[in-house]
Amino acid sequence: MAQSELTLTEHKPFHTQRKDVWWVQPLVVFLGLGTFILYATFRVFEGAHFLPDHAPYLTPFYSPLLFGIDEHTIAHSWFGAMPDWMPSLITPAVLILWAPLGFRFTCYYYRGAYYKAFWVDPPSCTVSEPRKGYRGEQSFPLIIQNIHRYFLYVAIVIVGVLAYDVWEALWFSDGNGGKTFGIGIGTIVLAINVVLLGGYTFGCHSLRHLVGGIVDLLSKAPIRRNMYNCISCLNRRHMLWAWMSLCWVGFSDLYVRIIATTGWKDYITF
Ligand code: FES
């Protein structure tokens, strides 16, 4: 076997021998995630325009709607009005959004992406980083990322709740205090959101391990094996599902906000 001796030298941050445009991907991740974080922060604390008065579209950012803040949203909430003792900074979205955001923040794919894009740890493969030590995910604080499995359980429930919201988005007010079946662009937008979030959630590495782990011979457990194959199929494109679902969930919220603020009637009833 041919051998050659290499001398290890300490390089300046961002030093590399790579000739390709390695910085493009972290930059795109930085801009994409950064835009989403800014928009989501604005919407979470806005505390308004999350359920139009004239259409049954609940934005995914506020779902499940535990408490409402006015007559209309209180009627659609699980537990009625927001308690008086709750600080005004706490909106219905603050009560719920920690779960899907925690799920994304601890996702195996996103970790790899934002460690590079935001923490430059390292900026990319074989590009030197601006620190000397590496503590990894086996020590504090990054060991906390192992909580991902538990966020997964909550995320699966939330996908179910969002699917129920799509059902609700098929029933429009008939103007006489009752409901009538209908379909709107908002219904379709929310339905696509569930499909994309489902593809992302059910392709999770943790879920794959949960379903395919423990048994020694997967071939002897046909139900598990089939589930494992389905999850693996989604998992192969996990990055794609991650980005599509992230963009679409932001777009879904923006769409509901537009409907709520403009009063646009985007549906037909039957
Ligand atoms: Fe990405 Fe679980 S690894 S959602």
PDB file of C-alpha atoms and ligand atoms in Angstrom:
ATOM      1  CA  MET A   1       0.000   0.000   0.000  1.00  0.00           C
ATOM      2  CA  ALA A   2       1.387   3.399  -0.935  1.00  0.00           C
ATOM      3  CA  GLN A   3       2.034   5.733   1.967  1.00  0.00           C
ATOM      4  CA  SER A   4       2.887   9.362   2.314  1.00  0.00           C
ATOM      5  CA  GLU A   5       3.688  11.445   5.338  1.00  0.00           C
ATOM      6  CA  LEU A   6       1.545  14.442   6.155  1.00  0.00           C
ATOM      7  CA  THR A   7       2.483  17.217   8.512  1.00  0.00           C
ATOM      8  CA  LEU A   8      -0.377  18.543  10.578  1.00  0.00           C
ATOM      9  CA  THR A   9      -0.341  22.291  10.556  1.00  0.00           C
ATOM     10  CA  GLU A  10      -2.740  24.644  12.253  1.00  0.00           C
ATOM     11  CA  HIS A  11      -4.599  26.722   9.744  1.00  0.00           C
ATOM     12  CA  LYS A  12      -6.531  29.952  10.032  1.00  0.00           C
ATOM     13  CA  PRO A  13     -10.328  29.710  10.212  1.00  0.00           C
ATOM     14  CA  PHE A  14     -11.931  28.972   6.851  1.00  0.00           C
ATOM     15  CA  HIS A  15      -8.676  27.735   5.389  1.00  0.00           C
ATOM     16  CA  THR A  16      -9.196  24.910   2.913  1.00  0.00           C
ATOM     17  CA  GLN A  17      -7.713  23.301  -0.149  1.00  0.00           C
ATOM     18  CA  ARG A  18     -11.109  22.815  -1.662  1.00  0.00           C
ATOM     19  CA  LYS A  19     -11.542  24.392  -5.057  1.00  0.00           C
ATOM     20  CA  ASP A  20     -15.338  24.143  -5.285  1.00  0.00           C
ATOM     21  CA  VAL A  21     -17.799  26.791  -4.054  1.00  0.00           C
ATOM     22  CA  TRP A  22     -18.233  25.043  -0.675  1.00  0.00           C
ATOM     23  CA  TRP A  23     -19.608  28.195   0.971  1.00  0.00           C
ATOM     24  CA  VAL A  24     -22.760  28.331  -1.190  1.00  0.00           C
ATOM     25  CA  GLN A  25     -24.650  25.620   0.672  1.00  0.00           C
ATOM     26  CA  PRO A  26     -24.079  27.016   4.190  1.00  0.00           C
ATOM     27  CA  LEU A  27     -24.952  30.476   2.887  1.00  0.00           C
ATOM     28  CA  VAL A  28     -28.251  29.261   1.396  1.00  0.00           C
ATOM     29  CA  VAL A  29     -29.056  27.451   4.670  1.00  0.00           C
ATOM     30  CA  PHE A  30     -28.205  30.600   6.641  1.00  0.00           C
ATOM     31  CA  LEU A  31     -30.471  32.766   4.499  1.00  0.00           C
ATOM     32  CA  GLY A  32     -33.301  30.212   4.314  1.00  0.00           C
ATOM     33  CA  LEU A  33     -33.378  29.325   7.995  1.00  0.00           C
ATOM     34  CA  GLY A  34     -32.685  32.921   9.025  1.00  0.00           C
ATOM     35  CA  THR A  35     -35.655  34.202   7.006  1.00  0.00           C
ATOM     36  CA  PHE A  36     -37.924  31.553   8.472  1.00  0.00           C
ATOM     37  CA  ILE A  37     -36.803  32.285  12.031  1.00  0.00           C
ATOM     38  CA  LEU A  38     -37.411  36.036  11.611  1.00  0.00           C
ATOM     39  CA  TYR A  39     -40.838  35.539  10.032  1.00  0.00           C
ATOM     40  CA  ALA A  40     -41.913  32.888  12.572  1.00  0.00           C
ATOM     41  CA  THR A  41     -40.820  35.103  15.465  1.00  0.00           C
ATOM     42  CA  PHE A  42     -42.886  37.989  14.095  1.00  0.00           C
ATOM     43  CA  ARG A  43     -45.953  35.797  13.638  1.00  0.00           C
ATOM     44  CA  VAL A  44     -45.678  34.065  16.994  1.00  0.00           C
ATOM     45  CA  PHE A  45     -45.710  37.354  18.861  1.00  0.00           C
ATOM     46  CA  GLU A  46     -48.163  39.105  16.565  1.00  0.00           C
ATOM     47  CA  GLY A  47     -51.018  37.185  18.204  1.00  0.00           C
ATOM     48  CA  ALA A  48     -53.526  38.106  15.479  1.00  0.00           C
ATOM     49  CA  HIS A  49     -54.782  37.096  12.005  1.00  0.00           C
ATOM     50  CA  PHE A  50     -54.355  33.384  12.655  1.00  0.00           C
ATOM     51  CA  LEU A  51     -57.997  32.365  12.054  1.00  0.00           C
ATOM     52  CA  PRO A  52     -59.961  34.460   9.536  1.00  0.00           C
ATOM     53  CA  ASP A  53     -63.483  35.484  10.617  1.00  0.00           C
ATOM     54  CA  HIS A  54     -65.043  34.322   7.342  1.00  0.00           C
ATOM     55  CA  ALA A  55     -63.078  31.120   6.579  1.00  0.00           C
ATOM     56  CA  PRO A  56     -62.185  28.132   8.825  1.00  0.00           C
ATOM     57  CA  TYR A  57     -58.454  28.239   8.137  1.00  0.00           C
ATOM     58  CA  LEU A  58     -56.356  27.925  11.268  1.00  0.00           C
ATOM     59  CA  THR A  59     -52.695  28.649  10.592  1.00  0.00           C
ATOM     60  CA  PRO A  60     -50.369  25.766  11.541  1.00  0.00           C
ATOM     61  CA  PHE A  61     -48.357  28.185  13.711  1.00  0.00           C
ATOM     62  CA  TYR A  62     -51.298  28.410  16.138  1.00  0.00           C
ATOM     63  CA  SER A  63     -52.495  24.825  15.960  1.00  0.00           C
ATOM     64  CA  PRO A  64     -53.688  23.228  18.151  1.00  0.00           C
ATOM     65  CA  LEU A  65     -55.413  26.401  19.340  1.00  0.00           C
ATOM     66  CA  LEU A  66     -55.443  25.865  23.091  1.00  0.00           C
ATOM     67  CA  PHE A  67     -56.782  29.318  24.020  1.00  0.00           C
ATOM     68  CA  GLY A  68     -58.477  32.037  21.990  1.00  0.00           C
ATOM     69  CA  ILE A  69     -58.039  35.766  22.416  1.00  0.00           C
ATOM     70  CA  ASP A  70     -61.317  37.173  21.059  1.00  0.00           C
ATOM     71  CA  GLU A  71     -64.894  35.999  20.635  1.00  0.00           C
ATOM     72  CA  HIS A  72     -64.230  34.303  17.289  1.00  0.00           C
ATOM     73  CA  THR A  73     -61.016  32.492  18.202  1.00  0.00           C
ATOM     74  CA  ILE A  74     -62.281  31.563  21.684  1.00  0.00           C
ATOM     75  CA  ALA A  75     -65.173  29.712  20.009  1.00  0.00           C
ATOM     76  CA  HIS A  76     -62.651  27.599  18.062  1.00  0.00           C
ATOM     77  CA  SER A  77     -60.194  26.994  20.902  1.00  0.00           C
ATOM     78  CA  TRP A  78     -59.838  23.876  23.045  1.00  0.00           C
ATOM     79  CA  PHE A  79     -59.983  25.526  26.490  1.00  0.00           C
ATOM     80  CA  GLY A  80     -61.701  28.887  25.946  1.00  0.00           C
ATOM     81  CA  ALA A  81     -60.222  32.296  26.653  1.00  0.00           C
ATOM     82  CA  MET A  82     -56.567  32.905  27.431  1.00  0.00           C
ATOM     83  CA  PRO A  83     -56.269  33.027  31.263  1.00  0.00           C
ATOM     84  CA  ASP A  84     -55.938  36.543  32.717  1.00  0.00           C
ATOM     85  CA  TRP A  85     -52.788  35.668  34.649  1.00  0.00           C
ATOM     86  CA  MET A  86     -50.967  34.806  31.415  1.00  0.00           C
ATOM     87  CA  PRO A  87     -48.423  37.556  30.509  1.00  0.00           C
ATOM     88  CA  SER A  88     -49.485  39.515  27.412  1.00  0.00           C
ATOM     89  CA  LEU A  89     -46.325  38.368  25.615  1.00  0.00           C
ATOM     90  CA  ILE A  90     -47.685  34.830  25.654  1.00  0.00           C
ATOM     91  CA  THR A  91     -49.785  34.265  22.550  1.00  0.00           C
ATOM     92  CA  PRO A  92     -51.624  31.043  21.598  1.00  0.00           C
ATOM     93  CA  ALA A  93     -48.677  30.241  19.293  1.00  0.00           C
ATOM     94  CA  VAL A  94     -46.103  30.516  22.090  1.00  0.00           C
ATOM     95  CA  LEU A  95     -47.973  27.782  23.958  1.00  0.00           C
ATOM     96  CA  ILE A  96     -47.626  25.306  21.140  1.00  0.00           C
ATOM     97  CA  LEU A  97     -44.865  26.242  18.703  1.00  0.00           C
ATOM     98  CA  TRP A  98     -42.029  25.147  21.020  1.00  0.00           C
ATOM     99  CA  ALA A  99     -42.827  21.537  20.095  1.00  0.00           C
ATOM    100  CA  PRO A 100     -42.515  21.606  16.273  1.00  0.00           C
ATOM    101  CA  LEU A 101     -39.622  24.070  16.495  1.00  0.00           C
ATOM    102  CA  GLY A 102     -37.851  21.864  19.040  1.00  0.00           C
ATOM    103  CA  PHE A 103     -38.416  18.903  16.733  1.00  0.00           C
ATOM    104  CA  ARG A 104     -36.774  20.757  13.846  1.00  0.00           C
ATOM    105  CA  PHE A 105     -34.004  22.265  15.929  1.00  0.00           C
ATOM    106  CA  THR A 106     -32.902  18.812  17.131  1.00  0.00           C
ATOM    107  CA  CYS A 107     -33.438  17.065  13.763  1.00  0.00           C
ATOM    108  CA  TYR A 108     -30.368  15.162  12.583  1.00  0.00           C
ATOM    109  CA  TYR A 109     -30.430  16.861   9.201  1.00  0.00           C
ATOM    110  CA  TYR A 110     -30.884  20.405  10.524  1.00  0.00           C
ATOM    111  CA  ARG A 111     -28.149  19.886  13.090  1.00  0.00           C
ATOM    112  CA  GLY A 112     -25.691  19.129  10.291  1.00  0.00           C
ATOM    113  CA  ALA A 113     -26.954  22.132   8.351  1.00  0.00           C
ATOM    114  CA  TYR A 114     -27.029  24.815  11.025  1.00  0.00           C
ATOM    115  CA  TYR A 115     -23.812  23.701  12.736  1.00  0.00           C
ATOM    116  CA  LYS A 116     -22.173  24.695   9.458  1.00  0.00           C
ATOM    117  CA  ALA A 117     -24.308  27.694   8.506  1.00  0.00           C
ATOM    118  CA  PHE A 118     -24.721  29.411  11.890  1.00  0.00           C
ATOM    119  CA  TRP A 119     -22.020  28.049  14.180  1.00  0.00           C
ATOM    120  CA  VAL A 120     -19.354  27.426  11.495  1.00  0.00           C
ATOM    121  CA  ASP A 121     -18.489  24.262  13.400  1.00  0.00           C
ATOM    122  CA  PRO A 122     -17.045  23.475  10.884  1.00  0.00           C
ATOM    123  CA  PRO A 123     -18.124  25.796   8.033  1.00  0.00           C
ATOM    124  CA  SER A 124     -17.979  22.792   5.695  1.00  0.00           C
ATOM    125  CA  CYS A 125     -16.175  19.484   5.328  1.00  0.00           C
ATOM    126  CA  THR A 126     -12.371  19.929   5.354  1.00  0.00           C
ATOM    127  CA  VAL A 127     -12.668  23.674   6.013  1.00  0.00           C
ATOM    128  CA  SER A 128     -11.004  24.776   9.227  1.00  0.00           C
ATOM    129  CA  GLU A 129     -13.126  26.209  11.987  1.00  0.00           C
ATOM    130  CA  PRO A 130     -12.573  29.171  14.306  1.00  0.00           C
ATOM    131  CA  ARG A 131     -12.003  27.110  17.470  1.00  0.00           C
ATOM    132  CA  LYS A 132      -9.560  24.529  18.688  1.00  0.00           C
ATOM    133  CA  GLY A 133     -11.615  22.166  20.790  1.00  0.00           C
ATOM    134  CA  TYR A 134     -14.486  19.943  19.778  1.00  0.00           C
ATOM    135  CA  ARG A 135     -16.745  18.576  22.469  1.00  0.00           C
ATOM    136  CA  GLY A 136     -19.263  16.901  20.208  1.00  0.00           C
ATOM    137  CA  GLU A 137     -22.729  15.800  21.132  1.00  0.00           C
ATOM    138  CA  GLN A 138     -21.663  13.512  23.966  1.00  0.00           C
ATOM    139  CA  SER A 139     -21.179  16.308  26.454  1.00  0.00           C
ATOM    140  CA  PHE A 140     -23.103  19.371  27.576  1.00  0.00           C
ATOM    141  CA  PRO A 141     -24.658  21.383  25.972  1.00  0.00           C
ATOM    142  CA  LEU A 142     -25.114  19.490  22.707  1.00  0.00           C
ATOM    143  CA  ILE A 143     -25.989  16.258  24.465  1.00  0.00           C
ATOM    144  CA  ILE A 144     -29.409  17.869  24.920  1.00  0.00           C
ATOM    145  CA  GLN A 145     -29.995  17.235  21.227  1.00  0.00           C
ATOM    146  CA  ASN A 146     -30.779  13.635  22.179  1.00  0.00           C
ATOM    147  CA  ILE A 147     -34.180  14.862  23.278  1.00  0.00           C
ATOM    148  CA  HIS A 148     -35.162  14.627  19.603  1.00  0.00           C
ATOM    149  CA  ARG A 149     -36.884  11.261  20.143  1.00  0.00           C
ATOM    150  CA  TYR A 150     -39.327  12.862  22.588  1.00  0.00           C
ATOM    151  CA  PHE A 151     -40.071  15.798  20.313  1.00  0.00           C
ATOM    152  CA  LEU A 152     -40.885  13.187  17.679  1.00  0.00           C
ATOM    153  CA  TYR A 153     -43.768  11.819  19.762  1.00  0.00           C
ATOM    154  CA  VAL A 154     -45.276  15.308  20.082  1.00  0.00           C
ATOM    155  CA  ALA A 155     -44.674  16.062  16.381  1.00  0.00           C
ATOM    156  CA  ILE A 156     -46.619  12.940  15.344  1.00  0.00           C
ATOM    157  CA  VAL A 157     -49.584  14.103  17.435  1.00  0.00           C
ATOM    158  CA  ILE A 158     -49.363  17.566  15.871  1.00  0.00           C
ATOM    159  CA  VAL A 159     -49.474  16.099  12.335  1.00  0.00           C
ATOM    160  CA  GLY A 160     -52.738  14.406  13.393  1.00  0.00           C
ATOM    161  CA  VAL A 161     -54.093  17.707  14.730  1.00  0.00           C
ATOM    162  CA  LEU A 162     -53.163  19.510  11.500  1.00  0.00           C
ATOM    163  CA  ALA A 163     -54.961  16.801   9.506  1.00  0.00           C
ATOM    164  CA  TYR A 164     -58.043  17.501  11.620  1.00  0.00           C
ATOM    165  CA  ASP A 165     -57.649  21.223  10.817  1.00  0.00           C
ATOM    166  CA  VAL A 166     -57.896  20.342   7.114  1.00  0.00           C
ATOM    167  CA  TRP A 167     -61.199  18.591   7.836  1.00  0.00           C
ATOM    168  CA  GLU A 168     -62.382  21.718   9.663  1.00  0.00           C
ATOM    169  CA  ALA A 169     -61.273  23.808   6.680  1.00  0.00           C
ATOM    170  CA  LEU A 170     -63.943  22.060   4.601  1.00  0.00           C
ATOM    171  CA  TRP A 171     -66.839  23.479   6.612  1.00  0.00           C
ATOM    172  CA  PHE A 172     -67.767  27.102   5.996  1.00  0.00           C
ATOM    173  CA  SER A 173     -70.343  29.285   7.660  1.00  0.00           C
ATOM    174  CA  ASP A 174     -73.684  29.269   5.786  1.00  0.00           C
ATOM    175  CA  GLY A 175     -74.605  32.696   7.157  1.00  0.00           C
ATOM    176  CA  ASN A 176     -77.449  31.299   9.294  1.00  0.00           C
ATOM    177  CA  GLY A 177     -75.387  30.005  12.197  1.00  0.00           C
ATOM    178  CA  GLY A 178     -74.827  26.618  10.540  1.00  0.00           C
ATOM    179  CA  LYS A 179     -72.057  25.098   8.435  1.00  0.00           C
ATOM    180  CA  THR A 180     -71.940  24.015   4.839  1.00  0.00           C
ATOM    181  CA  PHE A 181     -69.440  21.897   2.944  1.00  0.00           C
ATOM    182  CA  GLY A 182     -67.037  23.747   0.698  1.00  0.00           C
ATOM    183  CA  ILE A 183     -63.489  23.893  -0.523  1.00  0.00           C
ATOM    184  CA  GLY A 184     -61.119  26.787  -0.841  1.00  0.00           C
ATOM    185  CA  ILE A 185     -57.562  27.454  -1.891  1.00  0.00           C
ATOM    186  CA  GLY A 186     -56.836  27.675   1.837  1.00  0.00           C
ATOM    187  CA  THR A 187     -58.137  24.127   2.310  1.00  0.00           C
ATOM    188  CA  ILE A 188     -55.747  22.874  -0.372  1.00  0.00           C
ATOM    189  CA  VAL A 189     -52.836  24.876   1.059  1.00  0.00           C
ATOM    190  CA  LEU A 190     -53.419  23.364   4.520  1.00  0.00           C
ATOM    191  CA  ALA A 191     -53.807  19.856   3.050  1.00  0.00           C
ATOM    192  CA  ILE A 192     -50.489  20.093   1.189  1.00  0.00           C
ATOM    193  CA  ASN A 193     -48.934  21.280   4.428  1.00  0.00           C
ATOM    194  CA  VAL A 194     -50.025  18.090   6.195  1.00  0.00           C
ATOM    195  CA  VAL A 195     -48.632  15.914   3.392  1.00  0.00           C
ATOM    196  CA  LEU A 196     -45.260  17.663   3.479  1.00  0.00           C
ATOM    197  CA  LEU A 197     -45.041  17.720   7.281  1.00  0.00           C
ATOM    198  CA  GLY A 198     -46.075  14.056   7.307  1.00  0.00           C
ATOM    199  CA  GLY A 199     -43.334  13.203   4.795  1.00  0.00           C
ATOM    200  CA  TYR A 200     -40.802  15.008   6.967  1.00  0.00           C
ATOM    201  CA  THR A 201     -41.991  13.623  10.321  1.00  0.00           C
ATOM    202  CA  PHE A 202     -42.475  10.017   9.198  1.00  0.00           C
ATOM    203  CA  GLY A 203     -39.051   9.962   7.553  1.00  0.00           C
ATOM    204  CA  CYS A 204     -37.359  10.868  10.849  1.00  0.00           C
ATOM    205  CA  HIS A 205     -34.151   8.971  11.685  1.00  0.00           C
ATOM    206  CA  SER A 206     -35.367   8.414  15.233  1.00  0.00           C
ATOM    207  CA  LEU A 207     -38.625   6.896  14.037  1.00  0.00           C
ATOM    208  CA  ARG A 208     -36.708   4.645  11.671  1.00  0.00           C
ATOM    209  CA  HIS A 209     -34.582   3.444  14.545  1.00  0.00           C
ATOM    210  CA  LEU A 210     -37.615   3.057  16.774  1.00  0.00           C
ATOM    211  CA  VAL A 211     -39.406   0.873  14.252  1.00  0.00           C
ATOM    212  CA  GLY A 212     -36.419  -1.062  12.928  1.00  0.00           C
ATOM    213  CA  GLY A 213     -34.509  -1.378  16.202  1.00  0.00           C
ATOM    214  CA  ILE A 214     -34.740  -3.900  19.053  1.00  0.00           C
ATOM    215  CA  VAL A 215     -35.517  -6.961  16.875  1.00  0.00           C
ATOM    216  CA  ASP A 216     -32.488  -8.899  15.623  1.00  0.00           C
ATOM    217  CA  LEU A 217     -34.078 -10.179  12.437  1.00  0.00           C
ATOM    218  CA  LEU A 218     -36.309  -7.628  10.786  1.00  0.00           C
ATOM    219  CA  SER A 219     -37.269 -10.137   8.111  1.00  0.00           C
ATOM    220  CA  LYS A 220     -39.068 -12.157  10.777  1.00  0.00           C
ATOM    221  CA  ALA A 221     -41.300  -9.219  11.749  1.00  0.00           C
ATOM    222  CA  PRO A 222     -43.216  -8.413   8.533  1.00  0.00           C
ATOM    223  CA  ILE A 223     -45.269  -5.506   9.884  1.00  0.00           C
ATOM    224  CA  ARG A 224     -42.218  -3.825  11.320  1.00  0.00           C
ATOM    225  CA  ARG A 225     -40.236  -4.544   8.181  1.00  0.00           C
ATOM    226  CA  ASN A 226     -42.869  -2.912   5.973  1.00  0.00           C
ATOM    227  CA  MET A 227     -43.068   0.117   8.242  1.00  0.00           C
ATOM    228  CA  TYR A 228     -39.275   0.278   8.291  1.00  0.00           C
ATOM    229  CA  ASN A 229     -39.158   0.179   4.489  1.00  0.00           C
ATOM    230  CA  CYS A 230     -41.750   2.974   4.219  1.00  0.00           C
ATOM    231  CA  ILE A 231     -39.875   5.136   6.727  1.00  0.00           C
ATOM    232  CA  SER A 232     -36.568   4.395   4.966  1.00  0.00           C
ATOM    233  CA  CYS A 233     -38.130   5.449   1.682  1.00  0.00           C
ATOM    234  CA  LEU A 234     -39.058   8.853   3.133  1.00  0.00           C
ATOM    235  CA  ASN A 235     -35.795   9.033   5.036  1.00  0.00           C
ATOM    236  CA  ARG A 236     -33.737   8.851   1.847  1.00  0.00           C
ATOM    237  CA  ARG A 237     -35.047  12.306   0.900  1.00  0.00           C
ATOM    238  CA  HIS A 238     -35.185  13.671   4.432  1.00  0.00           C
ATOM    239  CA  MET A 239     -33.379  16.875   3.523  1.00  0.00           C
ATOM    240  CA  LEU A 240     -35.816  17.556   0.692  1.00  0.00           C
ATOM    241  CA  TRP A 241     -38.839  16.895   2.928  1.00  0.00           C
ATOM    242  CA  ALA A 242     -37.289  19.121   5.587  1.00  0.00           C
ATOM    243  CA  TRP A 243     -36.984  22.100   3.255  1.00  0.00           C
ATOM    244  CA  MET A 244     -40.260  21.614   1.417  1.00  0.00           C
ATOM    245  CA  SER A 245     -42.212  21.309   4.661  1.00  0.00           C
ATOM    246  CA  LEU A 246     -40.414  24.292   6.209  1.00  0.00           C
ATOM    247  CA  CYS A 247     -41.141  26.542   3.228  1.00  0.00           C
ATOM    248  CA  TRP A 248     -44.722  25.356   2.944  1.00  0.00           C
ATOM    249  CA  VAL A 249     -45.565  25.742   6.611  1.00  0.00           C
ATOM    250  CA  GLY A 250     -44.321  29.337   6.402  1.00  0.00           C
ATOM    251  CA  PHE A 251     -46.302  29.893   3.215  1.00  0.00           C
ATOM    252  CA  SER A 252     -49.443  28.349   4.797  1.00  0.00           C
ATOM    253  CA  ASP A 253     -49.224  30.804   7.649  1.00  0.00           C
ATOM    254  CA  LEU A 254     -48.650  33.705   5.272  1.00  0.00           C
ATOM    255  CA  TYR A 255     -51.615  32.622   3.163  1.00  0.00           C
ATOM    256  CA  VAL A 256     -53.946  32.449   6.180  1.00  0.00           C
ATOM    257  CA  ARG A 257     -52.720  35.862   7.266  1.00  0.00           C
ATOM    258  CA  ILE A 258     -53.465  37.303   3.815  1.00  0.00           C
ATOM    259  CA  ILE A 259     -56.983  35.803   3.862  1.00  0.00           C
ATOM    260  CA  ALA A 260     -57.577  37.132   7.386  1.00  0.00           C
ATOM    261  CA  THR A 261     -56.351  40.648   6.678  1.00  0.00           C
ATOM    262  CA  THR A 262     -57.895  41.117   3.218  1.00  0.00           C
ATOM    263  CA  GLY A 263     -61.193  39.258   3.771  1.00  0.00           C
ATOM    264  CA  TRP A 264     -60.679  37.559   0.406  1.00  0.00           C
ATOM    265  CA  LYS A 265     -63.285  34.851  -0.273  1.00  0.00           C
ATOM    266  CA  ASP A 266     -61.195  32.089  -1.839  1.00  0.00           C
ATOM    267  CA  TYR A 267     -63.714  29.236  -1.603  1.00  0.00           C
ATOM    268  CA  ILE A 268     -66.867  27.791  -3.070  1.00  0.00           C
ATOM    269  CA  THR A 269     -69.562  25.982  -1.098  1.00  0.00           C
ATOM    270  CA  PHE A 270     -71.888  23.227  -2.265  1.00  0.00           C
TER     271      PHE A 270
HETATM  272 FE1  FES B   1     -34.986  14.885  11.056  1.00  0.00          FE
HETATM  273 FE2  FES B   1     -35.948  13.307  13.064  1.00  0.00          FE
HETATM  274  S1  FES B   1     -34.028  13.299  12.108  1.00  0.00           S
HETATM  275  S2  FES B   1     -36.945  14.868  11.916  1.00  0.00           S
END
